Amino acid sequence: MIDKNKINTKLINILNMKEPFNYTEIGDGNVNYVYRVKDVGGKTCIIKYGADHIRNNEKRKLSSDRNRIEHYILTKQRALINGMVPEIYFYDETLKILVMEDLGEYKILWNELEKYKIFTFFDEQMALFLYNTLFKTTDLCMKSDEKKRVAGKLINVDMCEISERLVFTEPIFNKEGLNSFAEKNAGLVKNKIYTNEKVILSTAKLKEHFKNYSQSMLHGDLHTGSIFINEYEIKVFDPEFSFYGPMGYDIGNILGNLIISYVVSAFSEKSELSYRKWLNTTIRNILIKFMDLYNKNYDEDVIEVTAKNEAFKKYYLDNIIKDSFGYMGTEILRRTIGMAKVPQLKNINDNKNKSSIEKILIEISVYLIENFEQLRDIGHIMEKLDEEIVNVKNG
Ligand code: SR1
Ligand code: MG
């Protein structure tokens, strides 16, 4: 358990905080314990305690190395994109804690999307975050030896095992029997996923690529619950699944999660047309703006001499986009039928709407997984998604 006495001494010595302290557990994730600590004068910080087991389950062991990794990547990301990640005050390996700034004034994006709130600056900031944290950590922009050293520090055995299993294996094979979906969709899941040779092959390709393509320093779990937001900026947090992998994984994760919110909103009477239009445009724009940043900055940012030509520049971007569509598909699918569902889906009470939303998400994820190697255009995907929504609504 968390050792409050020892932590209190650190808070006094390092952060100049004053006793008595008040600890409130604020985390609701599956993995860690997260506390807001307030001192006698009202000064606060956040403590993330990464025990050597999963939260509330001492039998499910999990290496505390994830704390070190999270500390490491946040420090690196801060250097790349100052201000878009929380400030880390200190990390203590023995106490298994990461102590960081309290972003209490910010809201978590997935809660705000459940309230159908619009954030006009989000696309631009997200694209900037992706470009700076992903493209700038590739071999094209970093010296080869430095990149390998950073990648070596991000070998994240336990957390990658979770992603490999929950994102790629379980949704398709259901070996642990933890997939769940509306009874009405059982035939669809059987035909389009469990027995679909194309989906099985594509998922195997995407999993193999995830495990072996050390392209960029990934956040590793970039869903809308990993993003704090206020009226004018975002802060991306919780990168404990970080490792060096294909950048399309992060891009596909955020776009896939936004697509889930988009489909949910299409079935909600509380969401306004202006919100749905904003979200549709935002999903497109994140990728378009990322590509714009890539095209505008490539020549200046790339140091790898063999990559400094138009043909390679296009080839490399094409592969990023393909990967993004593939991982968008695996993320939508695993969040829809797999065990780690997102609240947007879990919280739907109307069974008819729930099965319709699931059906659309399954259809679009299968389309993305089956065709990711040919897909290039986010506009086409959003049009296909809108068609699917109309078809399902019209019965
Ligand atoms: C046991 S952890 C389940 C999921 O939650 C995290 O946010 C990751 O997405 C992981 O796959
Ligand atoms: Mg998390």
Coordinates of C-alpha atoms and ligand atoms in Angstrom, one line a residue:
M1 CA 0.0 0.0 0.0
I2 CA 0.9 3.6 -0.4
D3 CA 3.4 4.7 2.3
K4 CA 1.9 8.1 3.4
N5 CA 4.5 8.8 6.1
K6 CA 7.4 8.5 3.8
I7 CA 5.6 10.4 1.0
N8 CA 4.6 13.2 3.4
T9 CA 8.3 13.7 4.3
K10 CA 9.1 14.0 0.5
L11 CA 6.3 16.5 0.0
I12 CA 7.7 18.6 2.8
N13 CA 11.3 18.4 1.7
I14 CA 10.9 18.6 -2.1
L15 CA 7.7 20.7 -2.6
N16 CA 7.8 22.7 0.5
M17 CA 4.3 21.6 1.4
K18 CA 3.1 21.7 5.0
E19 CA 1.4 19.1 7.2
P20 CA -1.3 18.0 7.9
F21 CA -2.1 16.5 4.5
N22 CA -5.4 15.4 3.1
Y23 CA -5.4 12.5 0.6
T24 CA -8.4 12.0 -1.7
E25 CA -8.4 9.1 -4.1
I26 CA -9.5 10.5 -7.4
G27 CA -8.5 7.8 -9.9
D28 CA -11.1 5.5 -11.4
G29 CA -8.8 3.7 -13.9
N30 CA -8.1 0.0 -13.9
V31 CA -4.4 0.1 -13.3
N32 CA -3.2 2.6 -10.7
Y33 CA -4.2 4.5 -7.6
V34 CA -4.3 8.3 -8.1
Y35 CA -4.6 10.8 -5.2
R36 CA -5.0 14.5 -4.9
V37 CA -3.0 15.7 -1.9
K38 CA -3.8 19.0 -0.3
D39 CA -1.7 20.6 2.4
V40 CA -2.8 22.8 5.3
G41 CA -2.4 25.9 3.2
G42 CA -4.4 24.6 0.3
K43 CA -1.4 23.7 -1.9
T44 CA -2.1 20.6 -4.0
C45 CA -0.4 18.0 -6.1
I46 CA -1.4 14.7 -7.7
I47 CA 0.3 11.4 -6.7
K48 CA 0.1 8.5 -9.0
Y49 CA 0.9 5.3 -7.2
G50 CA 1.8 2.4 -9.4
A51 CA 1.8 -0.7 -7.2
D52 CA 3.3 -4.0 -8.5
H53 CA -0.2 -5.2 -9.2
I54 CA -3.3 -4.0 -10.8
R55 CA -5.6 -1.6 -8.8
N56 CA -7.8 -3.6 -6.4
N57 CA -6.4 -6.9 -7.5
E58 CA -3.2 -8.0 -5.8
K59 CA -3.1 -11.3 -7.7
R60 CA -2.7 -9.6 -11.1
K61 CA 0.9 -8.6 -11.0
L62 CA 2.2 -5.7 -13.1
S63 CA 5.7 -4.2 -13.0
S64 CA 6.0 -0.8 -11.3
D65 CA 8.5 0.0 -14.1
R66 CA 5.5 1.8 -15.7
N67 CA 6.1 4.7 -13.3
R68 CA 9.6 5.1 -14.5
I69 CA 8.5 5.0 -18.1
E70 CA 5.7 7.5 -17.6
H71 CA 8.2 9.8 -15.9
Y72 CA 10.7 9.4 -18.7
I73 CA 8.3 10.0 -21.5
L74 CA 6.6 13.0 -19.9
T75 CA 10.0 14.6 -19.5
K76 CA 10.8 13.9 -23.1
Q77 CA 7.4 15.1 -24.4
R78 CA 7.7 18.3 -22.3
A79 CA 10.9 19.1 -24.1
L80 CA 9.2 18.5 -27.5
I81 CA 5.9 20.2 -26.9
N82 CA 6.2 22.3 -23.8
G83 CA 2.9 23.0 -22.0
M84 CA 0.9 20.1 -23.5
V85 CA 1.7 17.6 -20.8
P86 CA 1.5 17.9 -17.0
E87 CA 4.5 19.1 -15.1
I88 CA 6.2 16.3 -13.1
Y89 CA 7.5 17.5 -9.7
F90 CA 9.3 14.3 -8.9
Y91 CA 9.4 10.5 -9.3
D92 CA 10.4 8.1 -6.5
E93 CA 11.2 4.6 -7.6
T94 CA 11.2 3.1 -4.1
L95 CA 7.9 4.5 -3.2
K96 CA 6.5 3.8 -6.7
I97 CA 5.1 7.3 -7.0
L98 CA 5.0 10.0 -9.6
V99 CA 4.2 13.4 -8.2
M100 CA 2.8 16.0 -10.6
E101 CA 1.0 19.2 -11.0
D102 CA -2.7 19.3 -10.1
L103 CA -4.8 20.0 -13.2
G104 CA -7.9 20.2 -11.2
E105 CA -9.3 23.2 -13.2
Y106 CA -9.2 21.1 -16.4
K107 CA -11.8 18.5 -17.4
I108 CA -11.3 15.1 -18.9
L109 CA -12.2 15.2 -22.6
W110 CA -14.3 12.0 -22.7
N111 CA -16.6 13.4 -20.0
E112 CA -16.9 16.7 -21.9
L113 CA -17.7 14.8 -25.1
E114 CA -20.4 12.9 -23.2
K115 CA -21.9 16.4 -22.5
Y116 CA -21.5 17.3 -26.2
K117 CA -19.2 20.2 -25.6
I118 CA -17.4 21.9 -28.5
F119 CA -13.7 22.7 -28.5
T120 CA -12.8 24.6 -31.6
F121 CA -9.1 24.6 -31.0
F122 CA -8.8 20.9 -30.3
D123 CA -8.0 19.7 -33.8
E124 CA -5.1 22.1 -34.2
Q125 CA -3.6 21.3 -30.8
M126 CA -4.0 17.6 -31.2
A127 CA -2.3 17.7 -34.7
L128 CA 0.6 19.7 -33.2
F129 CA 1.0 17.2 -30.3
L130 CA 1.0 14.3 -32.7
Y131 CA 3.5 15.9 -35.1
N132 CA 5.9 17.0 -32.4
T133 CA 5.8 13.9 -30.2
L134 CA 5.7 11.3 -33.0
F135 CA 7.4 12.6 -36.1
K136 CA 10.2 14.3 -34.2
T137 CA 11.1 11.1 -32.3
T138 CA 11.6 9.1 -35.5
D139 CA 15.0 8.1 -37.0
L140 CA 14.4 10.8 -39.6
C141 CA 14.6 13.6 -37.0
M142 CA 16.9 12.1 -34.3
K143 CA 20.4 10.9 -34.4
S144 CA 20.5 7.2 -34.7
D145 CA 22.4 6.5 -31.5
E146 CA 20.2 8.9 -29.5
K147 CA 17.0 7.4 -30.8
K148 CA 18.1 3.9 -29.9
R149 CA 19.0 5.0 -26.3
V150 CA 15.6 6.6 -25.9
A151 CA 13.8 3.6 -27.4
G152 CA 15.8 1.3 -25.0
K153 CA 14.5 3.2 -22.0
L154 CA 11.0 2.7 -23.2
I155 CA 11.0 -1.1 -23.3
N156 CA 7.6 -1.6 -21.6
V157 CA 7.2 -5.4 -21.3
D158 CA 4.1 -5.6 -19.1
M159 CA 2.1 -2.8 -20.5
C160 CA 2.8 -3.8 -24.1
E161 CA 1.6 -7.3 -23.2
I162 CA -1.7 -5.8 -22.1
S163 CA -2.1 -3.9 -25.3
E164 CA -1.1 -6.8 -27.5
R165 CA -3.7 -9.0 -25.8
L166 CA -6.5 -6.6 -25.4
V167 CA -6.2 -4.7 -28.6
F168 CA -5.3 -7.4 -31.1
T169 CA -5.8 -10.9 -29.7
E170 CA -8.9 -10.9 -27.5
P171 CA -11.3 -9.0 -29.7
I172 CA -10.7 -11.4 -32.6
F173 CA -10.2 -14.7 -30.8
N174 CA -12.1 -14.2 -27.5
K175 CA -9.9 -16.7 -25.8
E176 CA -10.7 -15.5 -22.3
G177 CA -14.4 -15.2 -23.2
L178 CA -14.6 -11.5 -22.1
N179 CA -15.9 -10.0 -25.3
S180 CA -19.4 -8.6 -24.9
F181 CA -22.0 -7.0 -27.2
A182 CA -25.7 -6.9 -27.8
E183 CA -27.3 -10.3 -28.5
K184 CA -28.6 -8.9 -31.8
N185 CA -25.0 -8.4 -33.0
A186 CA -23.9 -12.0 -32.3
G187 CA -24.2 -13.1 -35.9
L188 CA -22.4 -10.0 -37.2
V189 CA -19.5 -10.6 -34.8
K190 CA -19.3 -14.2 -35.8
N191 CA -19.4 -13.6 -39.5
K192 CA -17.5 -10.4 -39.8
I193 CA -14.9 -10.9 -37.1
Y194 CA -14.4 -14.4 -35.6
T195 CA -14.6 -16.2 -38.9
N196 CA -13.4 -13.5 -41.3
E197 CA -10.1 -14.5 -42.8
K198 CA -9.4 -11.0 -44.0
V199 CA -9.8 -9.5 -40.6
I200 CA -7.8 -12.2 -39.0
L201 CA -4.9 -11.7 -41.4
S202 CA -5.0 -7.9 -41.2
T203 CA -5.0 -8.0 -37.4
A204 CA -2.1 -10.3 -37.4
K205 CA -0.2 -7.8 -39.7
L206 CA -1.1 -4.9 -37.4
K207 CA -0.1 -6.8 -34.3
E208 CA 3.2 -7.8 -35.7
H209 CA 3.9 -4.2 -36.9
F210 CA 2.9 -2.9 -33.4
K211 CA 5.4 -5.3 -31.8
N212 CA 8.3 -4.8 -34.2
Y213 CA 8.2 -1.3 -35.8
S214 CA 10.2 1.0 -33.5
Q215 CA 9.3 4.1 -35.3
S216 CA 8.3 6.8 -32.7
M217 CA 8.0 7.5 -29.0
L218 CA 4.3 6.6 -28.5
H219 CA 1.9 7.7 -25.8
G220 CA 0.5 4.2 -26.1
D221 CA -3.0 4.8 -24.8
L222 CA -4.2 8.0 -26.5
H223 CA -7.9 7.9 -25.9
T224 CA -10.0 10.9 -24.9
G225 CA -9.7 9.9 -21.2
S226 CA -6.0 10.6 -21.5
I227 CA -6.6 14.3 -22.4
F228 CA -7.3 17.1 -20.0
I229 CA -9.0 20.2 -21.6
N230 CA -10.1 23.6 -20.6
E231 CA -11.4 26.6 -22.6
Y232 CA -8.2 27.1 -24.5
E233 CA -5.7 24.2 -24.3
I234 CA -5.1 20.5 -23.9
K235 CA -2.8 18.5 -21.6
V236 CA -2.1 14.9 -22.6
F237 CA -1.4 12.7 -19.6
D238 CA -1.2 9.0 -18.5
P239 CA 1.4 7.7 -21.0
E240 CA 2.2 4.6 -18.9
F241 CA 1.6 2.4 -22.0
S242 CA 4.4 4.2 -23.8
F243 CA 6.9 2.4 -26.0
Y244 CA 8.7 2.9 -29.3
G245 CA 6.2 1.8 -31.9
P246 CA 4.4 2.7 -35.1
M247 CA 3.1 6.3 -34.9
G248 CA -0.1 5.3 -36.6
Y249 CA -1.0 3.6 -33.4
D250 CA -1.4 6.9 -31.4
I251 CA -3.0 8.6 -34.4
G252 CA -5.4 5.8 -34.9
N253 CA -6.2 5.6 -31.2
I254 CA -7.3 9.2 -30.8
L255 CA -9.2 9.2 -34.1
G256 CA -10.9 5.9 -33.3
N257 CA -12.0 7.1 -29.9
L258 CA -13.4 10.3 -31.4
I259 CA -15.3 8.2 -34.0
I260 CA -16.9 6.3 -31.2
S261 CA -18.1 9.6 -29.6
Y262 CA -19.3 10.7 -33.0
V263 CA -21.5 7.6 -33.6
V264 CA -22.8 7.8 -30.0
S265 CA -23.8 11.4 -30.6
A266 CA -25.7 10.5 -33.8
F267 CA -28.1 8.6 -31.6
S268 CA -28.5 11.1 -28.8
E269 CA -31.4 13.6 -28.7
K270 CA -29.2 15.7 -26.5
S271 CA -26.5 16.3 -29.1
E272 CA -27.0 19.2 -31.4
L273 CA -26.2 19.3 -35.1
S274 CA -23.6 21.9 -34.5
Y275 CA -21.8 19.5 -32.1
R276 CA -21.9 16.6 -34.6
K277 CA -20.6 18.8 -37.4
W278 CA -17.8 20.0 -35.2
L279 CA -16.8 16.5 -34.2
N280 CA -16.9 15.3 -37.8
T281 CA -14.7 18.2 -38.9
T282 CA -12.4 17.7 -36.0
I283 CA -11.8 14.0 -36.8
R284 CA -10.9 14.9 -40.4
N285 CA -8.9 18.0 -39.4
I286 CA -6.7 16.2 -36.9
L287 CA -5.3 14.1 -39.7
I288 CA -5.3 16.8 -42.4
K289 CA -3.5 19.3 -40.1
F290 CA -1.0 16.6 -39.1
M291 CA -0.3 16.0 -42.8
D292 CA 0.0 19.8 -43.3
L293 CA 2.5 20.0 -40.5
Y294 CA 4.4 17.1 -42.0
N295 CA 4.5 18.5 -45.5
K296 CA 5.5 22.0 -44.3
N297 CA 8.1 21.1 -41.8
Y298 CA 9.6 17.9 -43.2
D299 CA 12.5 19.5 -45.1
E300 CA 13.6 21.5 -42.0
D301 CA 13.0 18.8 -39.4
V302 CA 14.5 15.8 -41.2
I303 CA 18.2 15.2 -40.5
E304 CA 18.5 11.7 -42.1
V305 CA 20.2 12.4 -45.5
T306 CA 18.7 9.4 -47.3
A307 CA 15.2 10.6 -46.5
K308 CA 15.7 14.1 -47.9
N309 CA 13.8 13.7 -51.1
E310 CA 10.2 14.0 -52.3
A311 CA 9.7 10.3 -53.2
F312 CA 10.7 9.1 -49.7
K313 CA 8.7 12.0 -48.0
K314 CA 5.6 10.8 -49.8
Y315 CA 6.3 7.1 -49.2
Y316 CA 6.8 7.6 -45.5
L317 CA 3.6 9.7 -45.0
D318 CA 1.6 7.1 -47.0
N319 CA 2.7 4.4 -44.6
I320 CA 1.8 6.6 -41.5
I321 CA -1.7 7.1 -42.9
K322 CA -2.2 3.4 -43.7
D323 CA -1.1 2.4 -40.2
S324 CA -3.4 5.1 -38.7
F325 CA -6.4 3.7 -40.5
G326 CA -5.6 0.1 -39.4
Y327 CA -5.1 1.0 -35.8
M328 CA -8.2 3.2 -35.9
G329 CA -10.0 0.0 -36.8
T330 CA -8.5 -2.2 -34.1
E331 CA -9.1 0.5 -31.5
I332 CA -12.8 1.0 -32.4
L333 CA -13.3 -2.7 -32.5
R334 CA -11.7 -3.5 -29.1
R335 CA -13.5 -0.6 -27.4
T336 CA -16.8 -1.8 -28.8
I337 CA -16.7 -5.5 -28.2
G338 CA -13.6 -6.1 -26.1
M339 CA -13.3 -5.9 -22.3
A340 CA -11.9 -2.4 -22.0
K341 CA -15.0 -0.5 -23.2
V342 CA -15.1 3.3 -23.1
P343 CA -17.7 5.1 -20.9
Q344 CA -19.4 6.6 -23.9
L345 CA -20.6 3.1 -24.8
K346 CA -20.9 1.6 -21.4
N347 CA -23.2 4.4 -20.3
I348 CA -25.9 4.0 -23.0
N349 CA -29.1 2.7 -21.4
D350 CA -31.3 2.4 -24.4
N351 CA -30.7 -1.2 -25.7
K352 CA -31.9 -0.5 -29.2
N353 CA -29.6 2.5 -29.7
K354 CA -26.8 0.5 -28.1
S355 CA -27.0 -2.3 -30.5
S356 CA -27.3 0.1 -33.5
I357 CA -24.3 2.0 -32.3
E358 CA -22.3 -1.2 -31.9
K359 CA -23.3 -2.4 -35.3
I360 CA -22.1 0.8 -37.0
L361 CA -18.8 0.6 -35.0
I362 CA -18.3 -3.0 -35.8
E363 CA -19.0 -2.4 -39.6
I364 CA -16.6 0.6 -39.8
S365 CA -13.9 -1.1 -37.8
V366 CA -14.1 -4.2 -40.1
Y367 CA -13.9 -1.9 -43.1
L368 CA -10.8 -0.2 -41.7
I369 CA -9.1 -3.4 -40.7
E370 CA -9.8 -5.2 -43.9
N371 CA -8.7 -2.2 -46.2
F372 CA -6.1 -0.3 -44.2
E373 CA -3.4 -0.9 -46.8
Q374 CA -5.4 0.7 -49.5
L375 CA -7.0 3.6 -47.6
R376 CA -5.7 7.2 -47.9
D377 CA -8.6 9.6 -47.4
I378 CA -10.1 10.4 -44.0
G379 CA -12.9 12.2 -45.9
H380 CA -13.9 9.0 -47.6
I381 CA -14.0 7.2 -44.2
M382 CA -16.2 9.8 -42.7
E383 CA -18.6 9.7 -45.6
K384 CA -18.7 5.9 -45.4
L385 CA -19.4 6.2 -41.6
D386 CA -22.2 8.7 -42.3
E387 CA -23.8 6.3 -44.8
E388 CA -23.6 3.5 -42.3
I389 CA -25.3 5.7 -39.7
V390 CA -28.1 6.5 -42.1
N391 CA -28.6 2.9 -43.2
V392 CA -28.8 1.6 -39.6
K393 CA -31.2 4.4 -38.6
N394 CA -33.4 3.6 -41.6
G395 CA -33.5 0.0 -40.5
Ligands
SR1_1 C1 -6.2 -3.5 -17.7 S1 -6.0 -2.0 -18.5 C2 -7.3 -1.9 -19.7 C3 -7.2 -0.8 -20.7 O1 -7.2 0.4 -20.0 C4 -6.2 1.2 -20.4 O2 -6.6 2.5 -20.6 C5 -5.6 0.6 -21.7 O3 -6.3 1.1 -22.8 C6 -5.9 -0.8 -21.5 O4 -5.9 -1.6 -22.7
MG2 MG -5.0 5.1 -18.5

